[in-house]
mmCIF file of C-alpha atoms in Angstrom:
data_model
loop_
_atom_site.group_PDB
_atom_site.id
_atom_site.type_symbol
_atom_site.label_atom_id
_atom_site.label_comp_id
_atom_site.label_asym_id
_atom_site.label_seq_id
_atom_site.Cartn_x
_atom_site.Cartn_y
_atom_site.Cartn_z
ATOM 1 C CA MET A 1164 -18.922 8.071 31.626
ATOM 2 C CA THR A 1165 -20.898 4.535 30.751
ATOM 3 C CA ALA A 1166 -19.280 1.680 30.314
ATOM 4 C CA ARG A 1167 -18.330 0.322 26.339
ATOM 5 C CA GLU A 1168 -20.864 -1.829 24.834
ATOM 6 C CA SER A 1169 -19.369 -4.559 22.872
ATOM 7 C CA MET A 1170 -19.926 -6.499 19.775
ATOM 8 C CA GLU A 1171 -18.772 -9.993 19.130
ATOM 9 C CA TYR A 1172 -17.293 -11.008 15.777
ATOM 10 C CA ASP A 1173 -14.881 -14.070 14.045
ATOM 11 C CA VAL A 1174 -13.146 -11.400 12.292
ATOM 12 C CA VAL A 1175 -13.084 -7.703 13.177
ATOM 13 C CA ILE A 1176 -10.818 -6.213 10.286
ATOM 14 C CA VAL A 1177 -9.277 -2.845 10.963
ATOM 15 C CA GLY A 1178 -8.807 -0.515 7.896
ATOM 16 C CA GLY A 1179 -11.259 -0.211 4.613
ATOM 17 C CA GLY A 1180 -8.297 -0.237 2.435
ATOM 18 C CA PRO A 1181 -7.531 -2.324 -0.780
ATOM 19 C CA SER A 1182 -6.066 -4.990 1.444
ATOM 20 C CA GLY A 1183 -8.853 -4.963 4.019
ATOM 21 C CA LEU A 1184 -11.966 -5.248 1.748
ATOM 22 C CA SER A 1185 -9.810 -8.194 0.016
ATOM 23 C CA ALA A 1186 -9.318 -10.054 3.371
ATOM 24 C CA ALA A 1187 -12.938 -9.880 4.287
ATOM 25 C CA ILE A 1188 -14.583 -10.650 0.424
ATOM 26 C CA ARG A 1189 -11.670 -14.172 0.752
ATOM 27 C CA LEU A 1190 -12.899 -14.744 4.361
ATOM 28 C CA LYS A 1191 -16.533 -14.499 3.013
ATOM 29 C CA GLN A 1192 -15.848 -16.802 -0.189
ATOM 30 C CA LEU A 1193 -13.710 -19.542 2.115
ATOM 31 C CA ALA A 1194 -16.885 -19.583 4.288
ATOM 32 C CA ALA A 1195 -19.290 -20.097 1.385
ATOM 33 C CA GLU A 1196 -17.119 -22.735 0.387
ATOM 34 C CA LYS A 1197 -16.828 -24.454 3.062
ATOM 35 C CA GLY A 1198 -20.571 -24.146 4.345
ATOM 36 C CA GLN A 1199 -19.108 -22.334 7.045
ATOM 37 C CA ASP A 1200 -20.693 -19.158 8.738
ATOM 38 C CA ILE A 1201 -18.178 -16.159 9.863
ATOM 39 C CA SER A 1202 -18.953 -13.249 11.192
ATOM 40 C CA VAL A 1203 -17.081 -10.079 10.067
ATOM 41 C CA CYS A 1204 -16.634 -6.891 10.788
ATOM 42 C CA LEU A 1205 -14.918 -4.025 8.955
ATOM 43 C CA LEU A 1206 -13.882 -0.073 11.013
ATOM 44 C CA GLU A 1207 -13.305 2.244 8.227
ATOM 45 C CA LYS A 1208 -11.951 5.624 9.869
ATOM 46 C CA GLY A 1209 -13.375 7.509 6.844
ATOM 47 C CA SER A 1210 -16.548 9.060 5.923
ATOM 48 C CA GLU A 1211 -17.087 6.149 3.575
ATOM 49 C CA ILE A 1212 -14.900 3.470 1.621
ATOM 50 C CA GLY A 1213 -12.178 5.674 -0.273
ATOM 51 C CA ALA A 1214 -12.755 8.596 1.450
ATOM 52 C CA HIS A 1215 -9.331 8.011 2.950
ATOM 53 C CA ILE A 1216 -7.567 6.647 -0.648
ATOM 54 C CA LEU A 1217 -5.360 8.967 -2.353
ATOM 55 C CA SER A 1218 -6.844 8.172 -5.736
ATOM 56 C CA GLY A 1219 -4.937 7.747 -8.889
ATOM 57 C CA ALA A 1220 -2.493 4.421 -9.146
ATOM 58 C CA VAL A 1221 -1.750 1.952 -12.147
ATOM 59 C CA LEU A 1222 -3.706 -1.494 -10.961
ATOM 60 C CA GLU A 1223 -1.750 -4.676 -11.838
ATOM 61 C CA PRO A 1224 -5.137 -7.291 -12.106
ATOM 62 C CA ARG A 1225 -3.301 -10.039 -11.224
ATOM 63 C CA THR A 1226 -4.855 -10.524 -8.112
ATOM 64 C CA LEU A 1227 -8.370 -9.291 -8.460
ATOM 65 C CA ASN A 1228 -8.542 -12.086 -11.532
ATOM 66 C CA GLU A 1229 -7.642 -14.205 -8.487
ATOM 67 C CA LEU A 1230 -10.366 -12.562 -5.907
ATOM 68 C CA ILE A 1231 -13.393 -11.516 -8.583
ATOM 69 C CA PRO A 1232 -12.477 -13.231 -11.088
ATOM 70 C CA ASP A 1233 -15.946 -11.616 -13.108
ATOM 71 C CA TRP A 1234 -15.112 -8.219 -12.264
ATOM 72 C CA LYS A 1235 -15.614 -6.976 -15.782
ATOM 73 C CA ASP A 1236 -19.281 -8.217 -15.561
ATOM 74 C CA LYS A 1237 -19.528 -6.724 -11.994
ATOM 75 C CA GLY A 1238 -18.351 -3.602 -13.412
ATOM 76 C CA ALA A 1239 -15.014 -2.860 -11.782
ATOM 77 C CA PRO A 1240 -14.026 0.282 -12.605
ATOM 78 C CA LEU A 1241 -10.907 -0.581 -14.297
ATOM 79 C CA ASN A 1242 -11.714 1.882 -17.788
ATOM 80 C CA THR A 1243 -8.412 3.374 -18.528
ATOM 81 C CA PRO A 1244 -5.821 0.407 -20.170
ATOM 82 C CA ALA A 1245 -2.110 1.401 -19.825
ATOM 83 C CA GLN A 1246 -0.932 2.264 -23.472
ATOM 84 C CA LYS A 1247 2.136 3.664 -23.447
ATOM 85 C CA ASP A 1248 5.248 3.589 -20.933
ATOM 86 C CA GLN A 1249 7.875 6.091 -20.706
ATOM 87 C CA PHE A 1250 11.223 6.714 -17.960
ATOM 88 C CA LEU A 1251 12.749 10.255 -18.486
ATOM 89 C CA LEU A 1252 15.760 11.412 -16.614
ATOM 90 C CA LEU A 1253 15.781 14.649 -15.903
ATOM 91 C CA THR A 1254 18.429 17.362 -15.297
ATOM 92 C CA GLU A 1255 17.897 20.884 -14.569
ATOM 93 C CA THR A 1256 16.527 21.477 -18.218
ATOM 94 C CA GLU A 1257 16.960 18.537 -20.232
ATOM 95 C CA SER A 1258 14.946 15.025 -20.433
ATOM 96 C CA ILE A 1259 17.047 11.645 -21.275
ATOM 97 C CA GLN A 1260 14.794 8.733 -22.457
ATOM 98 C CA LEU A 1261 15.732 5.735 -21.386
ATOM 99 C CA PRO A 1262 14.828 2.228 -21.814
ATOM 100 C CA THR A 1263 11.828 1.423 -19.378
ATOM 101 C CA PRO A 1264 13.009 -1.156 -16.935
ATOM 102 C CA PRO A 1265 11.239 -4.231 -16.964
ATOM 103 C CA GLN A 1266 9.378 -3.836 -13.350
ATOM 104 C CA MET A 1267 7.762 -0.978 -15.104
ATOM 105 C CA HIS A 1268 6.226 -2.654 -17.979
ATOM 106 C CA ASN A 1269 2.411 -1.501 -17.657
ATOM 107 C CA GLU A 1270 0.805 -3.633 -20.625
ATOM 108 C CA GLY A 1271 -2.038 -5.513 -19.388
ATOM 109 C CA ASN A 1272 -2.446 -2.694 -16.307
ATOM 110 C CA TYR A 1273 -5.265 -0.121 -15.312
ATOM 111 C CA ILE A 1274 -5.008 3.441 -14.676
ATOM 112 C CA ILE A 1275 -7.732 3.768 -11.926
ATOM 113 C CA SER A 1276 -9.187 5.760 -8.881
ATOM 114 C CA LEU A 1277 -8.188 4.089 -6.294
ATOM 115 C CA GLY A 1278 -10.839 5.643 -4.110
ATOM 116 C CA ASN A 1279 -13.524 4.234 -6.704
ATOM 117 C CA PHE A 1280 -11.848 0.855 -6.772
ATOM 118 C CA CYS A 1281 -12.311 0.667 -2.960
ATOM 119 C CA ARG A 1282 -15.649 2.065 -3.158
ATOM 120 C CA TRP A 1283 -16.589 -0.907 -5.714
ATOM 121 C CA LEU A 1284 -14.880 -3.852 -3.347
ATOM 122 C CA GLY A 1285 -16.639 -2.423 -0.436
ATOM 123 C CA GLN A 1286 -20.029 -2.901 -2.298
ATOM 124 C CA GLN A 1287 -19.211 -6.586 -3.259
ATOM 125 C CA ALA A 1288 -17.817 -7.488 0.379
ATOM 126 C CA GLU A 1289 -20.943 -6.528 1.681
ATOM 127 C CA GLU A 1290 -23.024 -7.947 -1.150
ATOM 128 C CA LEU A 1291 -21.136 -11.261 0.239
ATOM 129 C CA GLY A 1292 -22.713 -10.113 4.475
ATOM 130 C CA VAL A 1293 -19.785 -8.446 4.991
ATOM 131 C CA GLU A 1294 -20.892 -5.435 8.377
ATOM 132 C CA ILE A 1295 -18.543 -2.437 7.206
ATOM 133 C CA TYR A 1296 -18.869 0.476 9.703
ATOM 134 C CA PRO A 1297 -17.324 3.849 8.420
ATOM 135 C CA GLY A 1298 -16.706 6.721 10.305
ATOM 136 C CA PHE A 1299 -14.870 4.574 13.224
ATOM 137 C CA ALA A 1300 -11.525 5.078 14.077
ATOM 138 C CA ALA A 1301 -10.220 1.804 15.892
ATOM 139 C CA ALA A 1302 -7.928 3.735 18.778
ATOM 140 C CA GLU A 1303 -7.203 0.842 21.198
ATOM 141 C CA VAL A 1304 -5.985 -2.771 21.118
ATOM 142 C CA LEU A 1305 -7.589 -5.020 23.598
ATOM 143 C CA TYR A 1306 -5.852 -7.622 25.223
ATOM 144 C CA HIS A 1307 -7.103 -11.187 26.816
ATOM 145 C CA ALA A 1308 -5.779 -11.856 29.760
ATOM 146 C CA ASP A 1309 -2.773 -14.092 28.668
ATOM 147 C CA GLY A 1310 -1.661 -11.383 26.717
ATOM 148 C CA SER A 1311 -3.364 -12.504 23.106
ATOM 149 C CA VAL A 1312 -5.260 -10.055 21.253
ATOM 150 C CA LYS A 1313 -9.498 -9.696 21.494
ATOM 151 C CA GLY A 1314 -10.185 -6.839 19.471
ATOM 152 C CA VAL A 1315 -10.302 -3.433 19.264
ATOM 153 C CA ALA A 1316 -12.376 -0.214 20.745
ATOM 154 C CA THR A 1317 -13.487 2.555 19.277
ATOM 155 C CA GLY A 1318 -12.581 6.083 20.341
ATOM 156 C CA ASN A 1319 -15.087 7.987 22.390
ATOM 157 C CA VAL A 1320 -17.553 10.728 20.449
ATOM 158 C CA GLY A 1321 -18.114 13.734 21.408
ATOM 159 C CA THR A 1322 -18.342 15.445 24.246
ATOM 160 C CA GLY A 1323 -19.867 15.259 27.773
ATOM 161 C CA LYS A 1324 -22.327 17.481 28.984
ATOM 162 C CA ASN A 1325 -19.803 19.289 31.079
ATOM 163 C CA GLY A 1326 -17.577 19.988 28.427
ATOM 164 C CA ASP A 1327 -15.259 16.917 29.481
ATOM 165 C CA GLU A 1328 -13.057 15.723 26.771
ATOM 166 C CA GLU A 1329 -14.657 11.889 26.906
ATOM 167 C CA GLY A 1330 -17.804 12.166 25.630
ATOM 168 C CA GLU A 1331 -20.021 8.929 24.501
ATOM 169 C CA PRO A 1332 -17.778 5.960 25.112
ATOM 170 C CA GLY A 1333 -16.799 3.861 22.008
ATOM 171 C CA ILE A 1334 -17.186 0.799 21.364
ATOM 172 C CA GLU A 1335 -15.390 -2.705 21.866
ATOM 173 C CA LEU A 1336 -15.731 -5.340 19.079
ATOM 174 C CA TRP A 1337 -14.300 -8.860 20.234
ATOM 175 C CA ALA A 1338 -12.840 -10.846 17.444
ATOM 176 C CA ARG A 1339 -11.337 -14.475 17.435
ATOM 177 C CA GLN A 1340 -8.939 -13.177 14.944
ATOM 178 C CA THR A 1341 -8.071 -9.273 14.304
ATOM 179 C CA VAL A 1342 -6.663 -8.310 10.742
ATOM 180 C CA PHE A 1343 -4.458 -5.102 10.956
ATOM 181 C CA ALA A 1344 -5.023 -3.180 7.501
ATOM 182 C CA GLU A 1345 -4.398 0.479 8.902
ATOM 183 C CA GLY A 1346 -1.783 1.149 6.065
ATOM 184 C CA CYS A 1347 1.607 3.023 6.630
ATOM 185 C CA ARG A 1348 2.594 3.280 10.561
ATOM 186 C CA GLY A 1349 -0.313 2.590 11.537
ATOM 187 C CA SER A 1350 -1.373 3.775 15.453
ATOM 188 C CA LEU A 1351 -1.959 0.244 16.661
ATOM 189 C CA THR A 1352 0.217 -1.182 14.802
ATOM 190 C CA LYS A 1353 3.240 0.334 15.895
ATOM 191 C CA THR A 1354 2.239 -1.002 19.611
ATOM 192 C CA LEU A 1355 1.531 -4.440 18.670
ATOM 193 C CA PHE A 1356 5.084 -4.270 16.922
ATOM 194 C CA GLU A 1357 6.633 -3.102 20.356
ATOM 195 C CA ARG A 1358 4.114 -5.560 22.320
ATOM 196 C CA PHE A 1359 4.538 -9.126 20.117
ATOM 197 C CA GLY A 1360 8.450 -7.939 19.199
ATOM 198 C CA LEU A 1361 7.599 -8.295 15.900
ATOM 199 C CA ARG A 1362 10.478 -6.481 14.339
ATOM 200 C CA THR A 1363 13.274 -8.339 16.007
ATOM 201 C CA GLU A 1364 13.783 -10.145 12.996
ATOM 202 C CA SER A 1365 13.594 -8.155 10.442
ATOM 203 C CA ASP A 1366 15.565 -4.766 9.201
ATOM 204 C CA PRO A 1367 14.051 -1.662 10.164
ATOM 205 C CA GLN A 1368 11.492 -0.577 7.499
ATOM 206 C CA THR A 1369 12.162 2.689 5.167
ATOM 207 C CA TYR A 1370 10.105 5.110 4.618
ATOM 208 C CA GLY A 1371 8.995 7.814 1.533
ATOM 209 C CA ILE A 1372 6.816 10.581 1.317
ATOM 210 C CA GLY A 1373 4.354 10.548 -1.507
ATOM 211 C CA ILE A 1374 2.604 13.899 -2.664
ATOM 212 C CA LYS A 1375 -0.462 13.188 -5.424
ATOM 213 C CA GLU A 1376 -2.321 15.732 -7.228
ATOM 214 C CA LEU A 1377 -5.062 14.839 -9.290
ATOM 215 C CA TRP A 1378 -5.237 17.763 -12.280
ATOM 216 C CA GLU A 1379 -7.526 18.443 -15.326
ATOM 217 C CA VAL A 1380 -5.780 19.366 -18.703
ATOM 218 C CA LYS A 1381 -6.590 20.290 -21.944
ATOM 219 C CA PRO A 1382 -7.874 17.902 -24.171
ATOM 220 C CA GLU A 1383 -5.347 18.476 -26.495
ATOM 221 C CA LEU A 1384 -2.807 17.547 -24.297
ATOM 222 C CA HIS A 1385 -4.126 14.436 -22.565
ATOM 223 C CA GLU A 1386 -3.362 10.947 -23.811
ATOM 224 C CA PRO A 1387 -5.635 8.496 -21.893
ATOM 225 C CA GLY A 1388 -2.925 5.167 -20.923
ATOM 226 C CA LYS A 1389 -0.092 7.176 -20.967
ATOM 227 C CA ILE A 1390 2.297 6.441 -18.035
ATOM 228 C CA THR A 1391 5.281 8.936 -17.406
ATOM 229 C CA HIS A 1392 7.859 8.225 -14.459
ATOM 230 C CA THR A 1393 11.106 10.474 -13.961
ATOM 231 C CA ALA A 1394 14.250 10.109 -11.756
ATOM 232 C CA GLY A 1395 16.662 12.493 -11.340
ATOM 233 C CA TRP A 1396 16.234 16.192 -11.260
ATOM 234 C CA PRO A 1397 14.891 18.393 -8.702
ATOM 235 C CA MET A 1398 16.590 15.607 -6.656
ATOM 236 C CA ASP A 1399 20.290 15.142 -5.820
ATOM 237 C CA THR A 1400 22.259 12.511 -6.731
ATOM 238 C CA ALA A 1401 22.085 11.287 -3.008
ATOM 239 C CA THR A 1402 18.584 11.683 -2.315
ATOM 240 C CA TYR A 1403 16.264 8.659 -3.436
ATOM 241 C CA GLY A 1404 13.297 10.012 -5.529
ATOM 242 C CA GLY A 1405 11.054 10.212 -8.779
ATOM 243 C CA SER A 1406 7.918 10.955 -9.873
ATOM 244 C CA PHE A 1407 5.132 9.420 -11.839
ATOM 245 C CA LEU A 1408 2.347 10.738 -14.273
ATOM 246 C CA TYR A 1409 -0.759 9.344 -15.265
ATOM 247 C CA HIS A 1410 -3.351 10.105 -17.738
ATOM 248 C CA LEU A 1411 -7.279 8.685 -16.800
ATOM 249 C CA GLU A 1412 -10.121 9.253 -18.507
ATOM 250 C CA ASN A 1413 -12.235 12.740 -18.640
ATOM 251 C CA ASN A 1414 -9.122 14.839 -19.384
ATOM 252 C CA GLN A 1415 -7.379 13.992 -15.553
ATOM 253 C CA VAL A 1416 -4.007 13.426 -15.172
ATOM 254 C CA VAL A 1417 -2.385 12.096 -11.970
ATOM 255 C CA VAL A 1418 0.603 14.088 -11.244
ATOM 256 C CA GLY A 1419 2.681 12.692 -7.978
ATOM 257 C CA PHE A 1420 6.169 12.963 -6.139
ATOM 258 C CA VAL A 1421 8.009 10.459 -3.832
ATOM 259 C CA VAL A 1422 10.534 11.634 -1.710
ATOM 260 C CA GLY A 1423 12.885 8.462 0.429
ATOM 261 C CA LEU A 1424 12.499 10.046 3.810
ATOM 262 C CA ASP A 1425 16.362 8.861 4.682
ATOM 263 C CA TYR A 1426 17.473 12.521 2.964
ATOM 264 C CA GLN A 1427 20.292 13.905 4.387
ATOM 265 C CA ASN A 1428 19.897 17.462 4.072
ATOM 266 C CA PRO A 1429 17.397 18.542 6.777
ATOM 267 C CA TYR A 1430 16.728 21.501 5.028
ATOM 268 C CA LEU A 1431 14.820 19.747 2.137
ATOM 269 C CA SER A 1432 11.308 19.984 1.471
ATOM 270 C CA PRO A 1433 9.491 17.231 -0.308
ATOM 271 C CA TYR A 1434 6.714 19.329 -1.413
ATOM 272 C CA GLU A 1435 8.758 22.446 -2.563
ATOM 273 C CA GLU A 1436 10.646 19.968 -4.459
ATOM 274 C CA PHE A 1437 7.320 18.687 -6.197
ATOM 275 C CA GLN A 1438 6.579 22.018 -6.921
ATOM 276 C CA ARG A 1439 9.483 22.894 -8.339
ATOM 277 C CA PHE A 1440 9.207 19.208 -10.558
ATOM 278 C CA LYS A 1441 6.575 20.532 -12.221
ATOM 279 C CA THR A 1442 8.374 23.676 -14.101
ATOM 280 C CA HIS A 1443 10.569 21.174 -15.751
ATOM 281 C CA PRO A 1444 10.401 21.890 -19.829
ATOM 282 C CA ALA A 1445 9.275 18.299 -19.943
ATOM 283 C CA ILE A 1446 6.560 18.667 -17.644
ATOM 284 C CA ARG A 1447 5.123 21.780 -17.032
ATOM 285 C CA GLY A 1448 3.349 21.826 -20.523
ATOM 286 C CA VAL A 1449 1.010 19.374 -19.346
ATOM 287 C CA PHE A 1450 -0.288 21.293 -17.409
ATOM 288 C CA GLU A 1451 -0.663 24.502 -18.771
ATOM 289 C CA GLY A 1452 -3.900 26.251 -18.762
ATOM 290 C CA GLY A 1453 -5.426 23.241 -17.038
ATOM 291 C CA ARG A 1454 -7.056 22.882 -12.944
ATOM 292 C CA ARG A 1455 -6.127 21.501 -9.882
ATOM 293 C CA LEU A 1456 -8.729 18.891 -8.685
ATOM 294 C CA SER A 1457 -7.502 17.576 -5.683
ATOM 295 C CA TYR A 1458 -4.516 16.843 -3.895
ATOM 296 C CA GLY A 1459 -3.081 14.791 -0.607
ATOM 297 C CA ALA A 1460 0.435 13.116 0.415
ATOM 298 C CA ARG A 1461 0.633 9.717 2.470
ATOM 299 C CA ALA A 1462 3.514 7.728 3.577
ATOM 300 C CA ILE A 1463 4.843 4.201 2.095
ATOM 301 C CA SER A 1464 6.620 1.654 3.352
ATOM 302 C CA GLU A 1465 9.400 1.108 1.280
ATOM 303 C CA GLY A 1466 11.307 -1.559 3.177
ATOM 304 C CA GLY A 1467 10.590 -4.534 1.154
ATOM 305 C CA LEU A 1468 10.902 -8.306 1.551
ATOM 306 C CA GLN A 1469 13.681 -7.349 4.126
ATOM 307 C CA SER A 1470 11.892 -4.762 6.199
ATOM 308 C CA ILE A 1471 8.492 -7.095 6.379
ATOM 309 C CA PRO A 1472 8.112 -7.923 10.128
ATOM 310 C CA LYS A 1473 6.584 -11.343 11.764
ATOM 311 C CA LEU A 1474 3.141 -11.219 10.064
ATOM 312 C CA THR A 1475 1.304 -13.596 12.878
ATOM 313 C CA PHE A 1476 0.744 -13.122 16.890
ATOM 314 C CA PRO A 1477 -1.613 -14.566 18.984
ATOM 315 C CA GLY A 1478 -4.947 -12.995 17.781
ATOM 316 C CA GLY A 1479 -4.349 -11.398 14.943
ATOM 317 C CA VAL A 1480 -2.402 -11.270 12.078
ATOM 318 C CA LEU A 1481 -1.131 -7.617 9.833
ATOM 319 C CA ILE A 1482 -1.940 -7.140 5.652
ATOM 320 C CA GLY A 1483 -1.080 -4.487 3.039
ATOM 321 C CA ASP A 1484 0.947 -1.873 3.392
ATOM 322 C CA THR A 1485 0.877 -2.009 7.556
ATOM 323 C CA ALA A 1486 3.382 -4.984 7.567
ATOM 324 C CA GLY A 1487 5.263 -3.332 4.096
ATOM 325 C CA PHE A 1488 4.380 -5.519 0.891
ATOM 326 C CA LEU A 1489 5.031 -2.569 -1.784
ATOM 327 C CA ASN A 1490 7.104 -3.891 -4.707
ATOM 328 C CA VAL A 1491 8.793 -0.226 -4.701
ATOM 329 C CA PRO A 1492 10.698 -1.078 -8.299
ATOM 330 C CA LYS A 1493 7.211 -1.337 -9.734
ATOM 331 C CA ILE A 1494 5.414 1.156 -7.903
ATOM 332 C CA LYS A 1495 2.842 -0.632 -6.951
ATOM 333 C CA GLY A 1496 1.275 -1.996 -4.021
ATOM 334 C CA THR A 1497 -2.291 -2.249 -4.681
ATOM 335 C CA HIS A 1498 -1.956 -5.942 -5.987
ATOM 336 C CA THR A 1499 0.678 -6.965 -3.594
ATOM 337 C CA ALA A 1500 -1.302 -5.756 -0.498
ATOM 338 C CA MET A 1501 -5.004 -7.554 -1.865
ATOM 339 C CA LYS A 1502 -3.140 -10.547 -2.145
ATOM 340 C CA SER A 1503 -1.513 -10.382 1.455
ATOM 341 C CA ALA A 1504 -5.206 -10.009 2.704
ATOM 342 C CA MET A 1505 -6.149 -13.174 0.274
ATOM 343 C CA LEU A 1506 -3.164 -15.470 1.984
ATOM 344 C CA ALA A 1507 -3.953 -14.431 6.005
ATOM 345 C CA ALA A 1508 -7.728 -14.932 5.135
ATOM 346 C CA GLU A 1509 -6.942 -18.131 4.339
ATOM 347 C CA ALA A 1510 -4.648 -19.028 7.093
ATOM 348 C CA ILE A 1511 -7.464 -17.551 9.438
ATOM 349 C CA VAL A 1512 -10.102 -19.962 7.928
ATOM 350 C CA GLU A 1513 -8.131 -22.693 8.412
ATOM 351 C CA ALA A 1514 -6.857 -21.696 11.843
ATOM 352 C CA LEU A 1515 -10.705 -20.863 13.023
ATOM 353 C CA ALA A 1516 -11.692 -24.269 12.045
ATOM 354 C CA THR A 1517 -9.156 -26.265 13.912
ATOM 355 C CA ALA A 1518 -9.109 -23.898 16.856
ATOM 356 C CA GLN A 1519 -10.492 -25.302 20.229
ATOM 357 C CA GLU A 1520 -13.214 -23.547 21.842
ATOM 358 C CA GLY A 1521 -11.529 -20.439 23.847
ATOM 359 C CA GLN A 1522 -7.751 -20.788 22.379
ATOM 360 C CA ALA A 1523 -6.027 -18.092 21.303
ATOM 361 C CA VAL A 1524 -5.885 -18.537 17.822
ATOM 362 C CA GLU A 1525 -2.609 -17.676 15.576
ATOM 363 C CA ALA A 1526 -2.968 -18.206 11.912
ATOM 364 C CA SER A 1527 0.737 -19.067 11.891
ATOM 365 C CA ALA A 1528 -0.217 -20.875 8.183
ATOM 366 C CA TYR A 1529 -0.334 -17.059 6.855
ATOM 367 C CA THR A 1530 3.265 -17.300 6.577
ATOM 368 C CA ALA A 1531 3.837 -20.357 5.396
ATOM 369 C CA ARG A 1532 1.302 -19.438 2.662
ATOM 370 C CA PHE A 1533 3.144 -16.157 1.821
ATOM 371 C CA LYS A 1534 6.444 -17.631 1.610
ATOM 372 C CA GLN A 1535 5.152 -20.085 -0.966
ATOM 373 C CA SER A 1536 3.251 -17.855 -2.977
ATOM 374 C CA TRP A 1537 3.685 -15.755 -6.122
ATOM 375 C CA LEU A 1538 4.139 -12.900 -3.876
ATOM 376 C CA TYR A 1539 6.727 -13.814 -2.468
ATOM 377 C CA ASP A 1540 9.133 -14.373 -5.546
ATOM 378 C CA GLU A 1541 7.657 -11.157 -6.835
ATOM 379 C CA LEU A 1542 9.516 -9.232 -3.221
ATOM 380 C CA TYR A 1543 12.793 -11.760 -3.285
ATOM 381 C CA ARG A 1544 13.205 -10.691 -6.656
ATOM 382 C CA VAL A 1545 13.207 -6.934 -6.654
ATOM 383 C CA ARG A 1546 14.701 -6.774 -3.050
ATOM 384 C CA ASN A 1547 18.249 -5.601 -3.417
ATOM 385 C CA ILE A 1548 17.054 -2.422 -5.362
ATOM 386 C CA ARG A 1549 15.784 0.219 -2.685
ATOM 387 C CA PRO A 1550 18.805 -0.796 -0.551
ATOM 388 C CA ALA A 1551 21.211 0.169 -3.659
ATOM 389 C CA PHE A 1552 20.420 3.412 -3.267
ATOM 390 C CA ARG A 1553 22.123 3.713 -0.414
ATOM 391 C CA TRP A 1554 24.984 4.374 -2.534
ATOM 392 C CA GLY A 1555 23.765 7.106 -4.459
ATOM 393 C CA LEU A 1556 21.553 7.613 -7.947
ATOM 394 C CA TRP A 1557 24.299 6.756 -10.288
ATOM 395 C CA PRO A 1558 25.888 3.530 -8.700
ATOM 396 C CA ALA A 1559 22.556 2.435 -7.820
ATOM 397 C CA MET A 1560 21.034 2.539 -11.379
ATOM 398 C CA LEU A 1561 23.968 0.602 -12.580
ATOM 399 C CA TYR A 1562 23.594 -2.368 -9.661
ATOM 400 C CA SER A 1563 20.082 -2.218 -10.564
ATOM 401 C CA ALA A 1564 20.539 -3.082 -14.006
ATOM 402 C CA LEU A 1565 23.189 -5.843 -13.559
ATOM 403 C CA ASP A 1566 20.501 -7.284 -10.522
ATOM 404 C CA THR A 1567 17.956 -7.252 -13.355
ATOM 405 C CA TYR A 1568 19.175 -7.992 -16.542
ATOM 406 C CA LEU A 1569 21.910 -10.156 -15.189
ATOM 407 C CA PHE A 1570 21.116 -12.019 -12.090
ATOM 408 C CA ARG A 1571 17.386 -11.515 -12.735
ATOM 409 C CA GLY A 1572 16.950 -11.027 -9.274
ATOM 410 C CA LYS A 1573 18.398 -14.014 -8.409
ATOM 411 C CA ALA A 1574 22.169 -12.637 -7.173
ATOM 412 C CA PRO A 1575 23.778 -14.730 -4.333
ATOM 413 C CA TRP A 1576 23.621 -12.064 -1.833
ATOM 414 C CA THR A 1577 20.910 -10.004 -0.398
ATOM 415 C CA LEU A 1578 21.608 -6.154 0.573
ATOM 416 C CA HIS A 1579 20.101 -4.842 4.156
ATOM 417 C CA HIS A 1580 18.767 -1.807 5.239
ATOM 418 C CA LYS A 1581 20.985 -1.025 8.316
ATOM 419 C CA HIS A 1582 19.012 1.696 10.034
ATOM 420 C CA ALA A 1583 16.320 3.240 10.661
ATOM 421 C CA ASP A 1584 15.593 6.715 7.913
ATOM 422 C CA HIS A 1585 15.800 8.754 11.359
ATOM 423 C CA GLU A 1586 18.916 7.348 11.977
#
């Protein structure tokens, strides 16, 4: 097999989701502001930007306002403003409407196709000079002799002429900084956790599985901008889980179900629980006479602030759901992932400007910028809610109400995730 070719950049980004694209855009913006030329390459394993995004989300536009203030003029696909919030507690046959928790208020937010939003972000990045390579999966982290990250290599393509499995060699992408934006439990990021001990001072990460479907429903059942969340049935009171229904444009409804992967019943099937959920009297009517257009599932990092690992290491950084920036009570991670990317980009530009030639760069200022940002404050205020659910549904809901309304997220203690989910 022939040797791999190499290409050199200032920054290589692994992953074309909201965080990776936001990092690319912010890097180019800062370079232009400072009169610098920073070369940025972004790898996306999907056939195109957005191909691997599980669409249908509620976007809080706070970070987008910071990143691209004129997004409306540039045609960002934010077409459905949130109009109505509903929070239901389900029993097997009944539904009880509860006050919507403050974290779930969606005034000013938008129901979006996340895939379309990422495609639009990709266009903005390319217009700024970012080189985007869809269809290339990063398969290996490369290292310098001193142990710092050198970049990544893409996987081999096809098979060799004798039918062997190696095929054409991938390409090595060398960078002064490599940004890992792989999403939850990225294959390369897992190796970085071990090599650099990034989890030694954080709680174990805890995970959920999110199953999502996109439906076209009857026009008379469609309420554009309506957002419904549920807790309770079909989950038992010891299992963390809940649902969401988002009414987009074009008579489309996104329905999803999240189950915490620390569930104790080994026979529980999150997929079957999701299908059962759709038969509830308060839910099934939305889908009668409709048709399912698409479906999918993805893992979610639910640990919150306590489970965020060390974010930097020589030669690279972690951003987005790779690091676990999801705001679990809000059930929102896009604006937080994008903000982490912006903070990382600012630290990277600073580090590159001051580093000596050949010196291994660690963008350590990223961590400090995070702790001084509204992102840290937002995650700090909700840090105790997910860990409380290890006590069960009713104690957790009572504690969450106290934490939210009495302590306003500033209780003088922090609950911890003491075990990994599989334990």
